[in-house]
Amino acid sequence: GATPADVAEPPRNPDDFVAAGDWVYFRAEALGAGYELWRTNGSVTEVVADIWPGPRSSTPVGMEALGDWVFFEAYTPTTGRELWRSNGVTTELVADINPGSPHSRPWRIKAMGGWVYFSAMTPNLGFELWRSNGETTELVADINTGPKDSDPSNFEDMDGWLYFDAHALGAGLELWRSNGTDTTELVADINPGSANSRPADLEVLDGWVYFGAKTPELGRALWRSNGAATQLVADINPGSGDSVASALESMGGWIYFGAFGPGTGDELWRTNGEVTELVADIADGTPWSRPRDLEASNGWVYFSARTAEHGEELWRTNGKVTELVADLLTGQEASDPGDMTALGGWVYFGARSG
């Protein structure tokens, strides 16, 4: 396992936040320790482990909580980039999937049913779907058989199924699902044949998985699937132009997201599957606000948005009221808040302070 570093200075460039237990874990840099694993409870902020001891960085990425453990990818010269976990006391290598110093690069980690699922690479299989419970680490499916990558990503769980996008011969990059054991299957070939629909930003609401996907006729639009039916929800930018539905977040019976509409540009929208509506034209007109990094907390969705007056700053909405939370760098300079994580009534995020 890895040991904590003796670091007195505050963390720099914090990123990749995830809540586990009463703590938020994240990656940050400190003089003498490089980019390593940190945590905070809002009162205490500390280095958890210096995985690659000394000034060089293990650069933990892809944080995901499973119980009181946080799983992530990290680097050491001995193992390369492999799967690690920490509970704040013990930090340990879970599996050296690609043995020795070559990397398996386990990333896009997602917890479901006592396991974390992720994409990892081996020379014989390429990037494929794996899982681990901390004790057992195993291949789930070789979707694109042989050494070619299926490169599964954009994981979301619903009703015991893990939904994701993946490449397969003859189907392109499309929507798949797996129950982790005996069934891994193509859900829908939305852009038929070898062309890609590129499903992304998956989010669950009321028995449906919502996501953005692209076809030649509709461009990138908002879709949903329940595993049996896959259907278009809304083409906000009618015709072949992209509406670019992104950063989906569910709250209070609605999915909130950023999308491009005629006359508004890239602004904040929501849908309940039957009604799809503009929430707020924050930047007022075609100079768009680009809402990103949406996170629900206490009846509000927090997000990053930009305006000419404030730059990119922290905003929130409850569907009726949409307001600036804080202009962290006053005036037009942007604080660029991002990677938001809710815990205990607070939203944690990284931002520029000047």
mmCIF file of C-alpha atoms in Angstrom:
data_model
loop_
_atom_site.group_PDB
_atom_site.id
_atom_site.type_symbol
_atom_site.label_atom_id
_atom_site.label_comp_id
_atom_site.label_asym_id
_atom_site.label_seq_id
_atom_site.Cartn_x
_atom_site.Cartn_y
_atom_site.Cartn_z
ATOM 1 C CA GLY A 1 0.000 0.000 0.000
ATOM 2 C CA ALA A 2 0.872 3.678 -0.144
ATOM 3 C CA THR A 3 1.582 6.001 2.763
ATOM 4 C CA PRO A 4 0.514 9.603 3.457
ATOM 5 C CA ALA A 5 2.904 12.400 2.532
ATOM 6 C CA ASP A 6 4.047 15.071 4.958
ATOM 7 C CA VAL A 7 2.620 18.135 3.191
ATOM 8 C CA ALA A 8 2.022 21.426 4.969
ATOM 9 C CA GLU A 9 0.835 23.603 2.078
ATOM 10 C CA PRO A 10 -2.746 23.676 0.707
ATOM 11 C CA PRO A 11 -3.584 21.649 -2.421
ATOM 12 C CA ARG A 12 -3.210 23.230 -5.839
ATOM 13 C CA ASN A 13 -5.280 22.544 -8.970
ATOM 14 C CA PRO A 14 -7.837 20.226 -7.283
ATOM 15 C CA ASP A 15 -9.886 18.109 -9.670
ATOM 16 C CA ASP A 16 -11.814 14.817 -10.097
ATOM 17 C CA PHE A 17 -13.983 15.061 -6.952
ATOM 18 C CA VAL A 18 -16.034 12.154 -5.555
ATOM 19 C CA ALA A 19 -17.911 11.763 -2.252
ATOM 20 C CA ALA A 20 -17.347 8.643 -0.122
ATOM 21 C CA GLY A 21 -18.544 8.406 3.476
ATOM 22 C CA ASP A 22 -18.159 11.852 5.073
ATOM 23 C CA TRP A 23 -15.305 12.892 2.794
ATOM 24 C CA VAL A 24 -14.763 14.257 -0.692
ATOM 25 C CA TYR A 25 -11.728 12.715 -2.380
ATOM 26 C CA PHE A 26 -9.856 14.421 -5.193
ATOM 27 C CA ARG A 27 -6.581 14.776 -7.071
ATOM 28 C CA ALA A 28 -4.354 17.765 -6.310
ATOM 29 C CA GLU A 29 -0.761 18.954 -6.479
ATOM 30 C CA ALA A 30 1.532 19.908 -3.615
ATOM 31 C CA LEU A 31 5.189 20.928 -3.590
ATOM 32 C CA GLY A 32 7.295 17.863 -2.871
ATOM 33 C CA ALA A 33 4.488 15.364 -3.535
ATOM 34 C CA GLY A 34 3.336 15.991 -7.109
ATOM 35 C CA TYR A 35 -0.277 15.184 -8.060
ATOM 36 C CA GLU A 36 -1.595 12.702 -5.498
ATOM 37 C CA LEU A 37 -4.763 11.628 -3.650
ATOM 38 C CA TRP A 38 -6.334 14.133 -1.216
ATOM 39 C CA ARG A 39 -9.584 14.396 0.729
ATOM 40 C CA THR A 40 -11.616 17.008 2.618
ATOM 41 C CA ASN A 41 -14.679 17.082 4.890
ATOM 42 C CA GLY A 42 -14.951 20.856 4.589
ATOM 43 C CA SER A 43 -13.039 21.399 7.831
ATOM 44 C CA VAL A 44 -9.996 19.157 7.411
ATOM 45 C CA THR A 45 -8.141 18.850 4.093
ATOM 46 C CA GLU A 46 -5.310 16.303 3.883
ATOM 47 C CA VAL A 47 -3.155 14.159 1.646
ATOM 48 C CA VAL A 48 -4.433 10.584 1.721
ATOM 49 C CA ALA A 49 -1.450 8.865 0.108
ATOM 50 C CA ASP A 50 1.726 9.641 -1.815
ATOM 51 C CA ILE A 51 1.360 6.667 -4.145
ATOM 52 C CA TRP A 52 4.539 7.445 -6.087
ATOM 53 C CA PRO A 53 6.663 8.704 -3.183
ATOM 54 C CA GLY A 54 8.528 11.970 -3.496
ATOM 55 C CA PRO A 55 8.040 14.887 -5.898
ATOM 56 C CA ARG A 56 6.758 12.877 -8.864
ATOM 57 C CA SER A 57 3.057 12.271 -9.535
ATOM 58 C CA SER A 58 0.931 9.138 -9.491
ATOM 59 C CA THR A 59 -1.859 11.347 -10.922
ATOM 60 C CA PRO A 60 -4.949 9.481 -9.697
ATOM 61 C CA VAL A 61 -7.878 9.828 -12.123
ATOM 62 C CA GLY A 62 -11.403 8.493 -12.614
ATOM 63 C CA MET A 63 -12.474 8.533 -8.955
ATOM 64 C CA GLU A 64 -15.539 6.422 -8.111
ATOM 65 C CA ALA A 65 -16.951 5.509 -4.693
ATOM 66 C CA LEU A 66 -17.992 1.981 -3.725
ATOM 67 C CA GLY A 67 -19.099 2.001 -0.101
ATOM 68 C CA ASP A 68 -16.355 3.725 1.900
ATOM 69 C CA TRP A 69 -13.739 2.926 -0.748
ATOM 70 C CA VAL A 70 -12.709 5.133 -3.640
ATOM 71 C CA PHE A 71 -11.457 3.333 -6.759
ATOM 72 C CA PHE A 72 -9.233 5.107 -9.267
ATOM 73 C CA GLU A 73 -6.424 4.748 -11.785
ATOM 74 C CA ALA A 74 -2.903 5.700 -10.647
ATOM 75 C CA TYR A 75 0.700 5.322 -11.816
ATOM 76 C CA THR A 76 3.844 3.846 -10.342
ATOM 77 C CA PRO A 77 6.983 2.918 -12.303
ATOM 78 C CA THR A 78 6.634 -0.708 -11.189
ATOM 79 C CA THR A 79 3.027 -1.279 -12.248
ATOM 80 C CA GLY A 80 2.272 1.444 -14.798
ATOM 81 C CA ARG A 81 -1.243 2.963 -14.723
ATOM 82 C CA GLU A 82 -3.418 0.418 -12.890
ATOM 83 C CA LEU A 83 -6.469 0.112 -10.600
ATOM 84 C CA TRP A 84 -6.107 1.349 -6.999
ATOM 85 C CA ARG A 85 -8.452 1.998 -4.089
ATOM 86 C CA SER A 86 -8.441 3.885 -0.777
ATOM 87 C CA ASN A 87 -10.709 4.195 2.270
ATOM 88 C CA GLY A 88 -8.683 7.096 3.669
ATOM 89 C CA VAL A 89 -6.680 4.793 5.956
ATOM 90 C CA THR A 90 -5.550 2.069 3.559
ATOM 91 C CA THR A 91 -4.519 2.873 -0.012
ATOM 92 C CA GLU A 92 -3.652 -0.168 -2.128
ATOM 93 C CA LEU A 93 -3.191 -1.577 -5.592
ATOM 94 C CA VAL A 94 -6.302 -3.579 -6.525
ATOM 95 C CA ALA A 95 -4.992 -5.343 -9.629
ATOM 96 C CA ASP A 96 -2.088 -5.148 -12.083
ATOM 97 C CA ILE A 97 -4.278 -6.059 -15.054
ATOM 98 C CA ASN A 98 -1.498 -5.602 -17.625
ATOM 99 C CA PRO A 99 1.347 -7.123 -15.554
ATOM 100 C CA GLY A 100 4.539 -5.215 -14.865
ATOM 101 C CA SER A 101 5.274 -1.665 -15.989
ATOM 102 C CA PRO A 102 2.957 -1.590 -19.067
ATOM 103 C CA HIS A 103 -0.369 0.192 -18.443
ATOM 104 C CA SER A 104 -3.896 -1.217 -18.480
ATOM 105 C CA ARG A 105 -5.266 2.331 -17.985
ATOM 106 C CA PRO A 106 -8.491 1.425 -16.131
ATOM 107 C CA TRP A 107 -10.774 4.426 -16.495
ATOM 108 C CA ARG A 108 -14.376 5.585 -16.791
ATOM 109 C CA ILE A 109 -14.997 3.755 -13.519
ATOM 110 C CA LYS A 110 -18.632 3.224 -12.448
ATOM 111 C CA ALA A 111 -20.044 1.473 -9.348
ATOM 112 C CA MET A 112 -22.980 -0.932 -9.643
ATOM 113 C CA GLY A 113 -24.145 -3.714 -7.344
ATOM 114 C CA GLY A 114 -21.022 -4.137 -5.222
ATOM 115 C CA TRP A 115 -18.620 -3.886 -8.177
ATOM 116 C CA VAL A 116 -16.865 -1.142 -10.084
ATOM 117 C CA TYR A 117 -16.971 -1.439 -13.867
ATOM 118 C CA PHE A 118 -14.396 0.140 -16.142
ATOM 119 C CA SER A 119 -12.570 0.017 -19.450
ATOM 120 C CA ALA A 120 -9.056 -1.492 -19.337
ATOM 121 C CA MET A 121 -6.456 -2.574 -21.877
ATOM 122 C CA THR A 122 -4.464 -5.756 -22.342
ATOM 123 C CA PRO A 123 -2.387 -6.632 -25.441
ATOM 124 C CA ASN A 124 -4.595 -9.597 -26.388
ATOM 125 C CA LEU A 125 -7.971 -7.890 -25.888
ATOM 126 C CA GLY A 126 -7.452 -4.154 -26.351
ATOM 127 C CA PHE A 127 -9.682 -1.830 -24.286
ATOM 128 C CA GLU A 128 -12.645 -3.914 -23.058
ATOM 129 C CA LEU A 129 -15.181 -4.088 -20.201
ATOM 130 C CA TRP A 130 -13.833 -5.215 -16.793
ATOM 131 C CA ARG A 131 -15.048 -5.161 -13.209
ATOM 132 C CA SER A 132 -13.691 -5.453 -9.659
ATOM 133 C CA ASN A 133 -15.078 -5.713 -6.128
ATOM 134 C CA GLY A 134 -11.658 -5.045 -4.583
ATOM 135 C CA GLU A 135 -10.931 -8.743 -4.113
ATOM 136 C CA THR A 136 -11.753 -10.159 -7.546
ATOM 137 C CA THR A 137 -10.962 -8.344 -10.799
ATOM 138 C CA GLU A 138 -12.255 -9.907 -14.009
ATOM 139 C CA LEU A 139 -13.085 -9.387 -17.667
ATOM 140 C CA VAL A 140 -16.826 -8.927 -18.228
ATOM 141 C CA ALA A 141 -16.929 -9.086 -22.040
ATOM 142 C CA ASP A 142 -14.659 -8.888 -25.087
ATOM 143 C CA ILE A 143 -17.176 -6.902 -27.138
ATOM 144 C CA ASN A 144 -14.916 -6.206 -30.127
ATOM 145 C CA THR A 145 -13.283 -9.627 -30.209
ATOM 146 C CA GLY A 146 -9.526 -9.971 -30.339
ATOM 147 C CA PRO A 147 -7.031 -7.139 -29.830
ATOM 148 C CA LYS A 148 -9.268 -4.439 -31.332
ATOM 149 C CA ASP A 149 -10.800 -2.004 -28.806
ATOM 150 C CA SER A 150 -14.497 -1.753 -28.015
ATOM 151 C CA ASP A 151 -13.468 1.122 -25.715
ATOM 152 C CA PRO A 152 -16.611 1.154 -23.511
ATOM 153 C CA SER A 153 -17.394 4.492 -21.847
ATOM 154 C CA ASN A 154 -20.164 6.781 -20.547
ATOM 155 C CA PHE A 155 -21.318 4.216 -17.984
ATOM 156 C CA GLU A 156 -24.692 4.565 -16.217
ATOM 157 C CA ASP A 157 -26.548 1.964 -14.152
ATOM 158 C CA MET A 158 -30.291 1.272 -14.131
ATOM 159 C CA ASP A 159 -32.230 -1.686 -12.695
ATOM 160 C CA GLY A 160 -29.216 -3.983 -12.477
ATOM 161 C CA TRP A 161 -27.918 -3.140 -15.938
ATOM 162 C CA LEU A 162 -24.883 -1.093 -16.859
ATOM 163 C CA TYR A 163 -25.549 1.051 -19.946
ATOM 164 C CA PHE A 164 -22.650 2.417 -21.989
ATOM 165 C CA ASP A 165 -21.362 3.122 -25.475
ATOM 166 C CA ALA A 166 -18.959 0.749 -27.224
ATOM 167 C CA HIS A 167 -17.470 -0.051 -30.646
ATOM 168 C CA ALA A 168 -18.307 -3.354 -32.322
ATOM 169 C CA LEU A 169 -17.588 -4.703 -35.774
ATOM 170 C CA GLY A 170 -20.478 -3.810 -38.090
ATOM 171 C CA ALA A 171 -22.281 -1.608 -35.557
ATOM 172 C CA GLY A 172 -19.937 1.333 -34.990
ATOM 173 C CA LEU A 173 -20.071 3.220 -31.665
ATOM 174 C CA GLU A 174 -23.532 2.514 -30.244
ATOM 175 C CA LEU A 175 -25.548 1.902 -27.052
ATOM 176 C CA TRP A 176 -24.847 -1.329 -25.118
ATOM 177 C CA ARG A 177 -25.715 -2.791 -21.738
ATOM 178 C CA SER A 178 -24.425 -5.542 -19.432
ATOM 179 C CA ASN A 179 -25.682 -7.251 -16.272
ATOM 180 C CA GLY A 180 -22.062 -8.051 -15.375
ATOM 181 C CA THR A 181 -22.455 -11.811 -15.623
ATOM 182 C CA ASP A 182 -24.091 -13.665 -18.483
ATOM 183 C CA THR A 183 -25.448 -10.937 -20.770
ATOM 184 C CA THR A 184 -23.682 -8.088 -22.551
ATOM 185 C CA GLU A 185 -25.710 -6.885 -25.525
ATOM 186 C CA LEU A 186 -26.265 -4.169 -28.092
ATOM 187 C CA VAL A 187 -29.315 -2.134 -27.060
ATOM 188 C CA ALA A 188 -29.822 -0.146 -30.261
ATOM 189 C CA ASP A 189 -27.955 0.618 -33.487
ATOM 190 C CA ILE A 190 -29.235 4.202 -33.620
ATOM 191 C CA ASN A 191 -27.098 5.152 -36.641
ATOM 192 C CA PRO A 192 -27.473 1.871 -38.557
ATOM 193 C CA GLY A 193 -24.559 -0.165 -39.830
ATOM 194 C CA SER A 194 -20.917 0.697 -39.197
ATOM 195 C CA ALA A 195 -21.628 4.433 -38.732
ATOM 196 C CA ASN A 196 -21.483 5.870 -35.180
ATOM 197 C CA SER A 197 -24.262 7.489 -33.142
ATOM 198 C CA ARG A 198 -21.820 8.123 -30.254
ATOM 199 C CA PRO A 199 -24.185 7.962 -27.250
ATOM 200 C CA ALA A 200 -22.847 10.109 -24.400
ATOM 201 C CA ASP A 201 -23.744 11.822 -21.106
ATOM 202 C CA LEU A 202 -26.050 9.006 -19.946
ATOM 203 C CA GLU A 203 -28.455 9.842 -17.091
ATOM 204 C CA VAL A 204 -31.370 7.895 -15.545
ATOM 205 C CA LEU A 205 -34.907 9.155 -14.922
ATOM 206 C CA ASP A 206 -38.031 7.081 -14.150
ATOM 207 C CA GLY A 207 -36.933 3.824 -15.799
ATOM 208 C CA TRP A 208 -35.269 5.404 -18.821
ATOM 209 C CA VAL A 209 -31.657 6.176 -19.674
ATOM 210 C CA TYR A 210 -31.379 9.569 -21.407
ATOM 211 C CA PHE A 211 -28.414 10.492 -23.593
ATOM 212 C CA GLY A 212 -27.228 12.506 -26.559
ATOM 213 C CA ALA A 213 -26.756 10.629 -29.869
ATOM 214 C CA LYS A 214 -26.155 11.566 -33.505
ATOM 215 C CA THR A 215 -27.787 10.560 -36.798
ATOM 216 C CA PRO A 216 -27.389 12.128 -40.259
ATOM 217 C CA GLU A 217 -31.046 13.235 -40.312
ATOM 218 C CA LEU A 218 -31.227 14.760 -36.817
ATOM 219 C CA GLY A 219 -27.668 15.683 -35.940
ATOM 220 C CA ARG A 220 -26.857 15.266 -32.249
ATOM 221 C CA ALA A 221 -30.190 15.162 -30.389
ATOM 222 C CA LEU A 222 -31.701 13.902 -27.126
ATOM 223 C CA TRP A 223 -32.664 10.190 -26.943
ATOM 224 C CA ARG A 224 -33.731 7.685 -24.302
ATOM 225 C CA SER A 225 -33.897 3.906 -23.829
ATOM 226 C CA ASN A 226 -35.385 1.488 -21.308
ATOM 227 C CA GLY A 227 -33.530 -1.484 -22.817
ATOM 228 C CA ALA A 228 -36.554 -2.634 -24.807
ATOM 229 C CA ALA A 229 -37.466 0.620 -26.585
ATOM 230 C CA THR A 230 -35.026 3.307 -27.757
ATOM 231 C CA GLN A 231 -36.577 6.563 -28.951
ATOM 232 C CA LEU A 232 -35.962 10.173 -29.823
ATOM 233 C CA VAL A 233 -37.008 12.579 -27.037
ATOM 234 C CA ALA A 234 -36.410 15.945 -28.715
ATOM 235 C CA ASP A 235 -34.616 17.474 -31.696
ATOM 236 C CA ILE A 236 -34.092 20.912 -30.158
ATOM 237 C CA ASN A 237 -32.193 22.208 -33.203
ATOM 238 C CA PRO A 238 -34.507 20.861 -35.948
ATOM 239 C CA GLY A 239 -33.035 19.027 -38.905
ATOM 240 C CA SER A 240 -29.466 17.791 -39.315
ATOM 241 C CA GLY A 241 -27.856 20.471 -37.129
ATOM 242 C CA ASP A 242 -26.586 19.384 -33.696
ATOM 243 C CA SER A 243 -28.416 20.402 -30.544
ATOM 244 C CA VAL A 244 -25.503 18.820 -28.617
ATOM 245 C CA ALA A 245 -27.439 17.621 -25.561
ATOM 246 C CA SER A 246 -24.744 17.335 -22.877
ATOM 247 C CA ALA A 247 -24.000 17.326 -19.142
ATOM 248 C CA LEU A 248 -27.296 15.604 -18.248
ATOM 249 C CA GLU A 249 -28.389 15.686 -14.574
ATOM 250 C CA SER A 250 -31.672 14.437 -13.054
ATOM 251 C CA MET A 251 -33.573 16.279 -10.320
ATOM 252 C CA GLY A 252 -37.208 16.405 -9.244
ATOM 253 C CA GLY A 253 -38.649 14.404 -12.145
ATOM 254 C CA TRP A 254 -36.676 16.283 -14.809
ATOM 255 C CA ILE A 255 -33.413 15.861 -16.706
ATOM 256 C CA TYR A 256 -31.473 19.136 -16.940
ATOM 257 C CA PHE A 257 -28.896 19.602 -19.691
ATOM 258 C CA GLY A 258 -27.147 22.008 -22.006
ATOM 259 C CA ALA A 259 -28.338 22.185 -25.620
ATOM 260 C CA PHE A 260 -28.121 24.412 -28.692
ATOM 261 C CA GLY A 261 -31.378 25.906 -29.922
ATOM 262 C CA PRO A 262 -32.121 28.367 -32.759
ATOM 263 C CA GLY A 263 -32.143 31.914 -31.435
ATOM 264 C CA THR A 264 -30.718 30.990 -28.029
ATOM 265 C CA GLY A 265 -27.411 29.220 -28.694
ATOM 266 C CA ASP A 266 -26.122 26.701 -26.125
ATOM 267 C CA GLU A 267 -28.323 27.206 -23.039
ATOM 268 C CA LEU A 268 -29.994 25.361 -20.143
ATOM 269 C CA TRP A 269 -32.891 23.002 -20.974
ATOM 270 C CA ARG A 270 -34.861 20.281 -19.207
ATOM 271 C CA THR A 271 -37.125 17.352 -20.110
ATOM 272 C CA ASN A 272 -39.381 14.883 -18.314
ATOM 273 C CA GLY A 273 -39.670 12.720 -21.438
ATOM 274 C CA GLU A 274 -42.963 14.281 -22.495
ATOM 275 C CA VAL A 275 -42.176 18.003 -22.219
ATOM 276 C CA THR A 276 -38.819 19.471 -23.274
ATOM 277 C CA GLU A 277 -38.348 23.166 -22.514
ATOM 278 C CA LEU A 278 -35.838 25.960 -22.212
ATOM 279 C CA VAL A 279 -35.122 26.683 -18.529
ATOM 280 C CA ALA A 280 -33.206 29.926 -18.984
ATOM 281 C CA ASP A 281 -31.466 31.887 -21.731
ATOM 282 C CA ILE A 282 -28.686 32.947 -19.380
ATOM 283 C CA ALA A 283 -26.591 34.810 -21.935
ATOM 284 C CA ASP A 284 -29.725 36.303 -23.602
ATOM 285 C CA GLY A 285 -29.644 35.607 -27.305
ATOM 286 C CA THR A 286 -27.194 33.765 -29.513
ATOM 287 C CA PRO A 287 -24.051 34.539 -27.427
ATOM 288 C CA TRP A 288 -24.536 31.334 -25.430
ATOM 289 C CA SER A 289 -23.739 30.541 -21.789
ATOM 290 C CA ARG A 290 -22.685 26.870 -22.336
ATOM 291 C CA PRO A 291 -23.980 25.265 -19.089
ATOM 292 C CA ARG A 292 -21.615 22.465 -17.998
ATOM 293 C CA ASP A 293 -20.746 20.268 -14.989
ATOM 294 C CA LEU A 294 -24.320 20.000 -13.681
ATOM 295 C CA GLU A 295 -24.743 18.677 -10.118
ATOM 296 C CA ALA A 296 -27.990 18.375 -8.103
ATOM 297 C CA SER A 297 -28.063 19.339 -4.412
ATOM 298 C CA ASN A 298 -30.950 20.263 -2.082
ATOM 299 C CA GLY A 299 -33.521 20.969 -4.795
ATOM 300 C CA TRP A 300 -31.141 22.930 -7.018
ATOM 301 C CA VAL A 301 -28.970 22.054 -9.977
ATOM 302 C CA TYR A 302 -25.579 23.786 -9.782
ATOM 303 C CA PHE A 303 -23.552 24.341 -12.933
ATOM 304 C CA SER A 304 -20.927 26.404 -14.676
ATOM 305 C CA ALA A 305 -22.104 29.061 -17.184
ATOM 306 C CA ARG A 306 -20.616 32.115 -18.833
ATOM 307 C CA THR A 307 -21.905 35.609 -19.550
ATOM 308 C CA ALA A 308 -20.271 38.716 -20.961
ATOM 309 C CA GLU A 309 -20.684 40.469 -17.603
ATOM 310 C CA HIS A 310 -19.264 37.764 -15.295
ATOM 311 C CA GLY A 311 -17.242 35.329 -17.398
ATOM 312 C CA GLU A 312 -17.592 31.607 -16.550
ATOM 313 C CA GLU A 313 -18.944 31.328 -12.994
ATOM 314 C CA LEU A 314 -21.127 29.251 -10.652
ATOM 315 C CA TRP A 315 -24.897 29.257 -11.273
ATOM 316 C CA ARG A 316 -27.893 27.272 -10.042
ATOM 317 C CA THR A 317 -31.526 26.605 -10.966
ATOM 318 C CA ASN A 318 -34.563 24.949 -9.403
ATOM 319 C CA GLY A 319 -36.425 25.008 -12.737
ATOM 320 C CA LYS A 320 -38.234 28.242 -11.920
ATOM 321 C CA VAL A 321 -35.431 30.464 -10.632
ATOM 322 C CA THR A 322 -32.021 30.524 -12.338
ATOM 323 C CA GLU A 323 -29.386 32.654 -10.631
ATOM 324 C CA LEU A 324 -25.711 33.426 -10.276
ATOM 325 C CA VAL A 325 -24.402 31.858 -7.054
ATOM 326 C CA ALA A 326 -21.034 33.575 -6.891
ATOM 327 C CA ASP A 327 -18.790 35.678 -9.118
ATOM 328 C CA LEU A 328 -15.610 34.132 -7.717
ATOM 329 C CA LEU A 329 -13.367 36.213 -9.952
ATOM 330 C CA THR A 330 -15.233 39.501 -10.127
ATOM 331 C CA GLY A 331 -15.959 41.128 -13.439
ATOM 332 C CA GLN A 332 -15.441 39.471 -16.793
ATOM 333 C CA GLU A 333 -12.588 37.223 -15.659
ATOM 334 C CA ALA A 334 -13.643 33.565 -15.394
ATOM 335 C CA SER A 335 -13.152 31.348 -12.336
ATOM 336 C CA ASP A 336 -14.074 28.281 -14.476
ATOM 337 C CA PRO A 337 -15.788 26.178 -11.760
ATOM 338 C CA GLY A 338 -15.879 22.499 -12.667
ATOM 339 C CA ASP A 339 -16.110 18.845 -11.664
ATOM 340 C CA MET A 340 -18.850 19.433 -9.073
ATOM 341 C CA THR A 341 -19.681 16.907 -6.343
ATOM 342 C CA ALA A 342 -22.457 17.208 -3.732
ATOM 343 C CA LEU A 343 -21.975 16.126 -0.119
ATOM 344 C CA GLY A 344 -23.891 17.073 3.035
ATOM 345 C CA GLY A 345 -25.741 20.022 1.540
ATOM 346 C CA TRP A 346 -22.598 21.503 -0.024
ATOM 347 C CA VAL A 347 -21.285 21.381 -3.583
ATOM 348 C CA TYR A 348 -17.522 20.924 -3.893
ATOM 349 C CA PHE A 349 -15.718 21.987 -7.059
ATOM 350 C CA GLY A 350 -12.461 23.272 -8.438
ATOM 351 C CA ALA A 351 -12.132 26.914 -9.554
ATOM 352 C CA ARG A 352 -9.544 29.552 -10.380
ATOM 353 C CA SER A 353 -8.921 32.086 -7.626
ATOM 354 C CA GLY A 354 -6.741 34.541 -9.493
#
